[in-house]
XYZ file of C-alpha atoms in Angstrom:
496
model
C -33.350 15.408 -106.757
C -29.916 15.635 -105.319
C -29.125 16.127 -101.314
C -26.138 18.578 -100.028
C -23.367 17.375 -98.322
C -19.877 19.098 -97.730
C -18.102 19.665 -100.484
C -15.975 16.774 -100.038
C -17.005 13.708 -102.071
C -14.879 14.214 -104.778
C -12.213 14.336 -102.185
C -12.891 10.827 -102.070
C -9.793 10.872 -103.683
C -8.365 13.906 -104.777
C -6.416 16.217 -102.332
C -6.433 20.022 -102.524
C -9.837 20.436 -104.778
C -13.604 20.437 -103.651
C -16.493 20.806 -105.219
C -19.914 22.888 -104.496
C -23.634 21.595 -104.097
C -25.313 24.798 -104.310
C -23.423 26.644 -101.716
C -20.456 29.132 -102.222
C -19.493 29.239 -98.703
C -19.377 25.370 -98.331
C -16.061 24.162 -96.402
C -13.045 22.971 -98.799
C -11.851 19.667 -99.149
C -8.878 19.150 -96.543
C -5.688 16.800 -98.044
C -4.893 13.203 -96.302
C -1.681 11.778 -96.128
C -1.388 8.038 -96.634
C -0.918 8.109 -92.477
C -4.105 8.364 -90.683
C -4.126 11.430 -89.518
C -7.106 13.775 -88.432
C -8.777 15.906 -91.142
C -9.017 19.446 -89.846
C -12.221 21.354 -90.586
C -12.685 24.562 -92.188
C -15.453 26.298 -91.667
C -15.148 29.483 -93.526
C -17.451 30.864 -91.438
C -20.460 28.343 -90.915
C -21.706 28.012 -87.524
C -23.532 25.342 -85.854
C -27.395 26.896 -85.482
C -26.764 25.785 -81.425
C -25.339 28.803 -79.682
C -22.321 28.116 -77.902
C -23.763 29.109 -74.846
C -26.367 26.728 -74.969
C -25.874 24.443 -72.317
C -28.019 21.870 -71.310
C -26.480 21.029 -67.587
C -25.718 17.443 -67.295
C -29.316 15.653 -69.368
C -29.486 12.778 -70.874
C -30.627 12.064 -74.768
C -31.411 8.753 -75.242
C -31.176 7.565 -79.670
C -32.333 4.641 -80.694
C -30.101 3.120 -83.466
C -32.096 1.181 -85.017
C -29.838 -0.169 -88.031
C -30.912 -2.308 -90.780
C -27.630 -4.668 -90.799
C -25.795 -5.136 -87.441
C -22.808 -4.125 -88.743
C -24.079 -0.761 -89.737
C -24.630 0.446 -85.287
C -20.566 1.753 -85.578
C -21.575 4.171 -88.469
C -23.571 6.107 -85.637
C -22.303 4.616 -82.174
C -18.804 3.613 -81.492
C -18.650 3.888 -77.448
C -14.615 4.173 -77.504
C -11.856 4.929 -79.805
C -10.500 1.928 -81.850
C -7.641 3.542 -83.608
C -9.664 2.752 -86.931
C -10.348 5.948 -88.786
C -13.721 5.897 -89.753
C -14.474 4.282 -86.056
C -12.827 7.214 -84.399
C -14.489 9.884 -86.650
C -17.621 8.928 -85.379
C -16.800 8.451 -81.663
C -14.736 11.995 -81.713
C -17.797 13.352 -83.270
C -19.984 12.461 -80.434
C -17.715 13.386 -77.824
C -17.610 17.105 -79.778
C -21.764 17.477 -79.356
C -21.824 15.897 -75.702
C -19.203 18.373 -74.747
C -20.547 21.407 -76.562
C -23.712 20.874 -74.702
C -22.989 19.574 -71.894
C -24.854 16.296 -72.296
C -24.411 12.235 -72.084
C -25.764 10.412 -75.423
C -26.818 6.979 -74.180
C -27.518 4.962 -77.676
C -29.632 1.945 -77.651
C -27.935 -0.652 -80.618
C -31.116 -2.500 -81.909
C -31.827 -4.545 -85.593
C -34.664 -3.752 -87.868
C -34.313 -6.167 -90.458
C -37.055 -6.890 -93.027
C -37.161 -10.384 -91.217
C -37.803 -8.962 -87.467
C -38.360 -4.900 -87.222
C -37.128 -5.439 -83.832
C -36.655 -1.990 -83.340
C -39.667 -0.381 -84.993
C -41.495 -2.699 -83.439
C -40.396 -1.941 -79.777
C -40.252 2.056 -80.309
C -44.448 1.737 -81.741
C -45.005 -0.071 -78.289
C -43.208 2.613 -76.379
C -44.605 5.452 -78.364
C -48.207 3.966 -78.069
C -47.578 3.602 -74.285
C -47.145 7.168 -74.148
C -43.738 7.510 -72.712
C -41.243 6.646 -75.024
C -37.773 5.185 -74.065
C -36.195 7.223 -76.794
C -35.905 10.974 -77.821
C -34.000 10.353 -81.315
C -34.743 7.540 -83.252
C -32.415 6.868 -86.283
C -33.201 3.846 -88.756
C -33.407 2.859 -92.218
C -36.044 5.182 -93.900
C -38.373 2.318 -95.280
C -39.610 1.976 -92.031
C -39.559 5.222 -90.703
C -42.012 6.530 -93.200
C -44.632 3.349 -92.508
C -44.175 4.606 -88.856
C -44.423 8.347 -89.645
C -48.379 7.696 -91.185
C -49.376 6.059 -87.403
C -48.961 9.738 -86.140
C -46.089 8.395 -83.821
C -43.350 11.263 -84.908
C -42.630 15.063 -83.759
C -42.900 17.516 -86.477
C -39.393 19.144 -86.716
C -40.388 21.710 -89.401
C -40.582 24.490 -86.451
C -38.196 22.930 -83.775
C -35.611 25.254 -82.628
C -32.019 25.553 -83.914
C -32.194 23.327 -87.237
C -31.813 25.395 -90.109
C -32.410 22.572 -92.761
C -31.382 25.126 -95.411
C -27.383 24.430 -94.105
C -25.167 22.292 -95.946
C -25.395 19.618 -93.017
C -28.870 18.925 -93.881
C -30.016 17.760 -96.831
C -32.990 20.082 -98.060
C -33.672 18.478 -101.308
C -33.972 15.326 -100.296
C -36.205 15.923 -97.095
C -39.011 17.257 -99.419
C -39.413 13.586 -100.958
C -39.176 12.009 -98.162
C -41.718 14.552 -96.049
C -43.577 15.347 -99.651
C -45.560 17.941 -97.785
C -42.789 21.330 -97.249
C -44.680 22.172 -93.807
C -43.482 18.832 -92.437
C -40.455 17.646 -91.042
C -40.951 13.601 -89.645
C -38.128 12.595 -90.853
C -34.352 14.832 -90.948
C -32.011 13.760 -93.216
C -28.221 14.806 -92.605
C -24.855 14.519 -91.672
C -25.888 12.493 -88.474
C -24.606 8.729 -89.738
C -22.411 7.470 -92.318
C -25.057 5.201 -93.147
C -26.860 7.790 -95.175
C -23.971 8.019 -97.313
C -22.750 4.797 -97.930
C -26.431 3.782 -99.589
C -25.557 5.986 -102.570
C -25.617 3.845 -105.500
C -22.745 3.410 -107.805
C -21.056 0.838 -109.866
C -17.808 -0.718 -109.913
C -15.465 -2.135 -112.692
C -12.371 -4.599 -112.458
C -9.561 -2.428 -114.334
C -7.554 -5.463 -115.359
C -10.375 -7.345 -116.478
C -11.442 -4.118 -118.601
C -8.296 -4.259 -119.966
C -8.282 -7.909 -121.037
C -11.691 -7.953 -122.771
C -12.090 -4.015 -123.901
C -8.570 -2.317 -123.630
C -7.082 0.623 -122.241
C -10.319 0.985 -118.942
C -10.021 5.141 -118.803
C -11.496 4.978 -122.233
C -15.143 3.975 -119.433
C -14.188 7.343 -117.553
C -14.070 9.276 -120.824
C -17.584 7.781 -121.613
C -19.507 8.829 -118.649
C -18.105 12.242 -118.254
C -19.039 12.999 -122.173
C -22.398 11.575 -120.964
C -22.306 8.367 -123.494
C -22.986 5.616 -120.199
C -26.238 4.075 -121.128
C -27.555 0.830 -120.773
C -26.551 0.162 -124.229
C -23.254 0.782 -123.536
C -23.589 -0.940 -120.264
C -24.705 -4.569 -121.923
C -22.140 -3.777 -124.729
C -19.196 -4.391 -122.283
C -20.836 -7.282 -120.258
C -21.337 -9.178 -123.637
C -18.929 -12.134 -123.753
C -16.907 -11.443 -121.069
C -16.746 -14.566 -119.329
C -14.643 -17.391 -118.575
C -15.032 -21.307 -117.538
C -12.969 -20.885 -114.421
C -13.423 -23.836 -112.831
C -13.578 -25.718 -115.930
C -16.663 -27.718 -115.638
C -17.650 -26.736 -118.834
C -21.079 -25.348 -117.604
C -21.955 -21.486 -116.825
C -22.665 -21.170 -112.978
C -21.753 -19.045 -110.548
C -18.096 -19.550 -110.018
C -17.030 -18.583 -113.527
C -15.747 -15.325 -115.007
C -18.515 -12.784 -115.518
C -19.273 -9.396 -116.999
C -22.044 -9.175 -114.508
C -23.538 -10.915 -112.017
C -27.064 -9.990 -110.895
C -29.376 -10.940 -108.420
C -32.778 -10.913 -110.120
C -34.864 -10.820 -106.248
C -33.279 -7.641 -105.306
C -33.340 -4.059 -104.579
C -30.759 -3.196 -108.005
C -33.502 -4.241 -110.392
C -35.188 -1.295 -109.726
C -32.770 1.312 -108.350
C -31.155 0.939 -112.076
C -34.421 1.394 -113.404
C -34.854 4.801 -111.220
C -30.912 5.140 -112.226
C -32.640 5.490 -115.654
C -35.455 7.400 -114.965
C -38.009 5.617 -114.236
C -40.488 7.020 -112.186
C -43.592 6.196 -109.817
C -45.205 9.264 -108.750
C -44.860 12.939 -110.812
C -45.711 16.451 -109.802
C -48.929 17.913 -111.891
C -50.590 21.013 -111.786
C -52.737 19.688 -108.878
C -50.241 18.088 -106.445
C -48.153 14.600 -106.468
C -49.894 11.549 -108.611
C -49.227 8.734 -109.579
C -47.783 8.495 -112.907
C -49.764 7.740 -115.938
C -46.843 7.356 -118.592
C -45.367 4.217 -118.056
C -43.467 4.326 -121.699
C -40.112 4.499 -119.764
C -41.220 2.155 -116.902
C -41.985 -0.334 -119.745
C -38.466 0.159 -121.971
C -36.488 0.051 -118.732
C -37.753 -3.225 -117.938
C -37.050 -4.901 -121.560
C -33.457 -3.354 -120.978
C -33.058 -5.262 -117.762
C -34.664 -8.052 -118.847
C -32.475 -8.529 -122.317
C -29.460 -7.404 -119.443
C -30.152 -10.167 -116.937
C -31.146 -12.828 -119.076
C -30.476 -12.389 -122.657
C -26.612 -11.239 -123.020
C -23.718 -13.452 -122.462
C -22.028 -12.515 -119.836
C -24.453 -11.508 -117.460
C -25.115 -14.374 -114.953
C -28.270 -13.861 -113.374
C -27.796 -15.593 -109.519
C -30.628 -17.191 -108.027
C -28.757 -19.520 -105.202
C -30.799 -19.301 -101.906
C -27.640 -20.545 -99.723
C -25.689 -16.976 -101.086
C -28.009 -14.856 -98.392
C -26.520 -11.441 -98.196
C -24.852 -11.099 -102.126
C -24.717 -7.477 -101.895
C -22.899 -7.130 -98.826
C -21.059 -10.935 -98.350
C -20.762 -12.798 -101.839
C -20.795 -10.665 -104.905
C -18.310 -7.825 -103.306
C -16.114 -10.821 -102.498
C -15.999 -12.401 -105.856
C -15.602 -8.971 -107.436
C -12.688 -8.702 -105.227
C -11.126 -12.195 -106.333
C -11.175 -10.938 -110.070
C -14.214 -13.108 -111.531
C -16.839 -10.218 -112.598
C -15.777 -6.992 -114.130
C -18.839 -5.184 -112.954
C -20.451 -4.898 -109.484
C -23.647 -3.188 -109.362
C -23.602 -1.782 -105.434
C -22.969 0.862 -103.134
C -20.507 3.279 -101.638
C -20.616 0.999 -98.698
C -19.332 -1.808 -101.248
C -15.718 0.259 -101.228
C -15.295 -0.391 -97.769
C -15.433 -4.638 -98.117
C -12.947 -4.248 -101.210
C -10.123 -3.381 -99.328
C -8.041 -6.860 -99.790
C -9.033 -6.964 -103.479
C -5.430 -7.300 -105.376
C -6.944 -5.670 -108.845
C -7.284 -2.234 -109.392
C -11.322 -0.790 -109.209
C -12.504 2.013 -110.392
C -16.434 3.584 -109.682
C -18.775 4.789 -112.202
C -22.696 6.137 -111.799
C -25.612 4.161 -112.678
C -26.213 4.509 -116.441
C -28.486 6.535 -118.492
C -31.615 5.401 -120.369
C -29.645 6.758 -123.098
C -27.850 9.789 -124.063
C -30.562 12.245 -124.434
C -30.919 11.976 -120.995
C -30.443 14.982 -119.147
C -27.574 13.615 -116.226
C -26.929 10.541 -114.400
C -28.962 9.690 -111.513
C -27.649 8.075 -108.191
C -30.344 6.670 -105.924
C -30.122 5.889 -102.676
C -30.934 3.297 -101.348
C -34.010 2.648 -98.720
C -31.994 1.365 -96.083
C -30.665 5.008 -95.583
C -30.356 6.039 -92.544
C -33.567 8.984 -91.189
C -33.800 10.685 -88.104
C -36.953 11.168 -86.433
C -39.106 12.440 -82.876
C -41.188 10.636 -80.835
C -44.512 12.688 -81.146
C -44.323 11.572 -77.284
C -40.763 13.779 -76.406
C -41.007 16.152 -73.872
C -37.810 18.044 -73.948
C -37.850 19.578 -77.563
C -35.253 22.272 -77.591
C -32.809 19.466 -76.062
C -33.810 17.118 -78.735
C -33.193 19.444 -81.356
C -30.125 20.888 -80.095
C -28.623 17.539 -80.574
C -29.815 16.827 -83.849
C -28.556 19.980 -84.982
C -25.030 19.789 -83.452
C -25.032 16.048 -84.747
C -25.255 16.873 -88.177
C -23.262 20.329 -87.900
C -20.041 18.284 -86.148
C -21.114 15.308 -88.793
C -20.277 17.845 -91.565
C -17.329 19.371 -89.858
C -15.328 16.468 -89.039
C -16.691 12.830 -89.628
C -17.577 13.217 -93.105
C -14.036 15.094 -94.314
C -12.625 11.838 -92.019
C -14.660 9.183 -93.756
C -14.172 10.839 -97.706
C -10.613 12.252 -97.263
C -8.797 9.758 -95.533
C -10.479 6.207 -95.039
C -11.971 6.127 -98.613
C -9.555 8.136 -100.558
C -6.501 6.685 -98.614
C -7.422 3.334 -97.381
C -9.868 1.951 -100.219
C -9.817 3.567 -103.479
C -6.663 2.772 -105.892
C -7.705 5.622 -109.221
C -6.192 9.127 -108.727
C -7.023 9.832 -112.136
C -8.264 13.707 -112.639
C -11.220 11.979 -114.186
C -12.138 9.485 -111.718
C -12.555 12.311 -109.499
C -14.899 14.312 -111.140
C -16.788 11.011 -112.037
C -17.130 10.586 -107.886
C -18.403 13.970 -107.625
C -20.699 13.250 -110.442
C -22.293 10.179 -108.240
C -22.312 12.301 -105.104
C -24.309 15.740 -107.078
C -26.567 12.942 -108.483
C -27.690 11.604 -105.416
C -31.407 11.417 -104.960
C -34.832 9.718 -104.333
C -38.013 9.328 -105.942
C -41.501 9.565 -103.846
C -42.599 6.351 -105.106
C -39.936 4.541 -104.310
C -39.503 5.882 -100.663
C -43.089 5.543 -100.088
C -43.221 2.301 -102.084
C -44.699 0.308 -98.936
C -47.637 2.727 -98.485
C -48.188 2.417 -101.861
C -48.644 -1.414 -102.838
C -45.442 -2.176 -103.885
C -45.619 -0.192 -107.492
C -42.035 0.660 -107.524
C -40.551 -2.748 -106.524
C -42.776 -4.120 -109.514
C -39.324 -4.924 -111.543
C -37.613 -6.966 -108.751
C -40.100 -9.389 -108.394
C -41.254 -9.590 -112.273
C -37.428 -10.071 -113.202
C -37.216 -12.587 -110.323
C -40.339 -14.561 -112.124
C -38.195 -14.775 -115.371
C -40.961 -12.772 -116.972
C -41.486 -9.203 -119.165
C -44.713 -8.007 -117.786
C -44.736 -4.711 -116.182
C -47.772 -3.379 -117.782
C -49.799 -6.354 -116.630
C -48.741 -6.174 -113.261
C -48.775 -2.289 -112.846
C -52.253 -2.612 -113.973
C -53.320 -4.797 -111.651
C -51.288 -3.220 -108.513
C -53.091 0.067 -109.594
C -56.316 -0.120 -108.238
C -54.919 -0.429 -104.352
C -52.254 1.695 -105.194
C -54.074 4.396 -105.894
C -56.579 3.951 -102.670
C -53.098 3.359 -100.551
C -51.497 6.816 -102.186
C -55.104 8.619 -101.566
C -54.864 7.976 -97.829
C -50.984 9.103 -98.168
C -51.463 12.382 -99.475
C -54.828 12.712 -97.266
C -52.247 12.452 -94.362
C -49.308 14.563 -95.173
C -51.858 17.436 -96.548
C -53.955 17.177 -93.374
């Protein structure tokens, strides 16, 4: 299930040509310079859904950004300009909705980590208390939807303004996350760049390629003729290593094809990448699946991946504590692993890497498969009302103009010039069409955005992978039985 965002991604890198998500009057693409200069929109005739006379005299909206990493709060908040691109997209976006409306946005910075939930915590208090210090709260979307099931959000689906059927929104991907169509707890958007950088992708060394595997557009050739599979994928890790530091033992500091971490989110996200599914649509409503053929065959690919081919180091060093964002990015960037299994957010900690990188989607069980599938990640930024919030049609005026000024004029900032200028090095006609591939994939899966209300079924693979072990069946089966109670009291709430 793909979301819509402007037509812009494969800008990303190519100037002068968009690309449509199910829109014909979508905005084109606008062309960067390698100055940074300030991407003009074009509207073609979209319209915010705020009137312009809409004023809203001098109030107040309070947002709670309630980021999963620290270093995330800029992606919504920057309080002045910096001179950095990105940065100043976002702060000239939120001086565009306070002046349209007439309003002051005061955000509240504030972690919700897996370790703390800081954040969640203190808005439940504040919700419960019955006068909530926020209007807007905007976090990572694992959390919002354990929140959503205490009754402690507004339901958007009839708030004024929002017409979630406009490219700023993201339709598609609100109906997984709300599963029922008459509800709207959480809005998904152009409101942060968050949302966007936890689109999965994966990124390959070009000089290593070359060393081990030859000319490296022969990869780009591959995927867009729909022949990147896992197969394929283990194929090119095989052998490709080195004994850098020449200890004569395989650890961590070596050459790799891949290096994994076994206790993490990419276990599964591949598997999903592969089609692996949780919960399926029947005749009578969402279920939870009872063909677990693929579930099974995905997992003997990763396993065989992470621990049975040469070349793929499997790291399971406590001391490395944020790989995905910290360690593995930087030793992709020093040349010692020609793939990196991340993010879109990865591009932006590769910019002193010397080699030349290029991006690729998550592959394909195999190549029957019907497309490539880009999940994104749970940390994703959702916005959602305090079922406390008084002032709707301010609340929703903001969101609305948010996400409409988001699409305008931070995301064409973010895709055309800071990632297309500033990070990426491939101009190739076929790297482009490989990003928009990644960005029309886009999507989530009930199960896995529910996965906390639901026992932990879809992060099954992380933590059987992390045990060394090839036993999904086993522990499906025995998950199952709470699952299913936990999933009962799910749908009994979102059908109530």
């Amino acid at each position: 299930m793909k979301f819509r965002i402007p037509a812009l991604l494969l800008a990303l890198l190519m100037a002068g040509s968009c690309f449509a998500c199910g829109s014909a009057d979508q905005p084109e693409d606008t062309t960067a310079s390698d100055t940074q200069t300030t991407a003009e929109p074009v509207s073609e005739g979209l319209k915010s859904g705020v009137p312009d006379d809409v004023k809203f005299e001098g109030e107040t909206i309070r947002i709670l950004n309630a980021c999963y990493h620290d270093d995330w709060f800029t992606l919504l908040n920057v309080p002045e300009a910096t001179g950095d691109t990105v940065d100043d997209a976002v702060y000239n976006r939120n001086l565009a909705v306070m002046d349209k409306l007439g309003i002051t946005i005061e955000f509240t910075d504030m972690s919700d980590t897996h370790n703390t939930y800081t954040a969640s915590k203190t808005f439940r208090q504040t919700v419960l208390a019955g006068d909530c210090e926020w209007d807007i709260m905007i976090g990572p979307q694992f959390r919002a939807v354990q929140l959503a099931v205490e009754d402690l959000f507004y339901n958007m689906i009839d708030a004024p303004y929002i017409d979630t059927e406009q490219p700023w929104w993201y339709a598609d991907y609100m109906k997984s996350v709300n599963i029922n169509d008459n509800l709207r707890y959480m809005l998904d958007g152009d409101l942060s760049l968050n949302f966007l950088f936890q689109t999965s992708a994966i990124y390959f060394n070009k000089d290593l390629m070359e060393v081990y595997h030859g000319d490296p557009d022969f990869l780009y050739d591959e995927v867009l003729a729909g022949k990147w599979t896992f197969d394929r994928f283990r194929t090119l890790v095989t052998d490709v290593y080195d004994d850098v530091n020449g200890n004569q033992k395989v650890d961590y500091e070596d050459l790799h094809g891949w290096v994994s971490r076994p206790n993490s989110y990419t276990m599964y996200t591949l598997m999903m990448g592969g089609g692996s599914k949780v919960v399926e649509e029947t005749d009578n409503g969402w279920a939870i699946t009872t063909d677990l053929e693929r579930n099974i065959d995905l997992c003997e690919i990763m396993y065989q991946l992470v621990y049975e081919t040469t070349g793929s180091y499997p790291d399971t060093e406590a001391s490395r504590l944020d790989p995905f964002n910290d360690e593995f990015p930087r030793k992709f960037s020093e040349g010692t692993m020609l793939f990196h299994v991340g993010l879109i957010d990865t591009a932006d900690r590769l910019r002193e890497m010397e080699d030349s990188f290029g991006i690729i989607p998550f592959p394909k069980f195999d190549e029957a498969q019907e497309s490539y599938k880009s999940p994104v990640q749970d940390q994703a930024d959702t916005a959602s009302v305090p079922s406390t919030i008084k002032n709707i049609d301010l609340t929703a005026a903001v969101l609305e103009e948010m996400a409409y000024q988001g699409y305008m004029t931070m995301i064409p900032e973010f895709y055309n010039i800071a990632l297309k200028v500033k990070y990426m090095r491939d101009t190739d006609d076929a790297a482009m069409q490989i990003i928009d591939i990644i960005h029309d994939t886009a999507f989530t899966e009930i199960g896995f955005v529910h996965n906390y209300n639901m026992n932990n079924l879809a992060t099954i693979p992380r933590f059987m992978l992390a045990d060394k072990q090839n036993n999904y069946a086993s522990r499906w089966d025995k998950a199952l039985s709470a699952a299913q109670e936990k999933f009962a009291n799910l749908m009994a709430f979102y059908n109530k």
